[in-house]
Amino acid sequence: MKVLFVCTGNTCRSPMAEALLTHKLPEIKAQSAGVFAGMDQSASPHVITALKEKGIELQHHSQPITEELVQWADIVLGMTSQHKQSLVMQYPQYEEKYFTLKEYVSSDDKEIDGDIPDPFGGSLEVYQETLQELEYLITLLIEKINK
């Protein structure tokens, strides 16, 4: 399976999700991109620190969302409903691939609503909280992939 994570600038949430998934499930193919991302920006220093505390080294350079990336992916997981909506507006022909991360990992007995807040500009503690939330969601994602 090929998973594309999408956030705003591709320097915080989506690179964290990509790093967590590939760390926990190395055989999966994952990438990340941003709906308003520039090219080749490093991940936020707090992202690198928070991941390093979990034993994950991150070498990341941002990239904007492209049709090629969307075509490549089996599923495209946005961090917010706005990211999903932006994808629908840009590339409506692939709408069946688009979910928010929380929407995708929800199940009949465990519905998870809401967006994953952007930690950009926050303290290291804010980034650690985002990472903790993403760890939980990535664990649910792996359970779903392995079914």
XYZ file of C-alpha atoms in Angstrom, residues 22 24 45 55 79 83 89 94 123 145:
10
model
C 7.618 4.104 7.938
C 6.639 1.251 12.602
C 13.321 21.874 14.387
C 14.363 7.163 18.325
C -4.632 16.210 8.684
C -6.849 19.633 3.504
C -10.987 21.115 -5.382
C -9.295 11.116 -7.315
C 6.607 25.143 21.917
C -3.731 -1.850 6.908
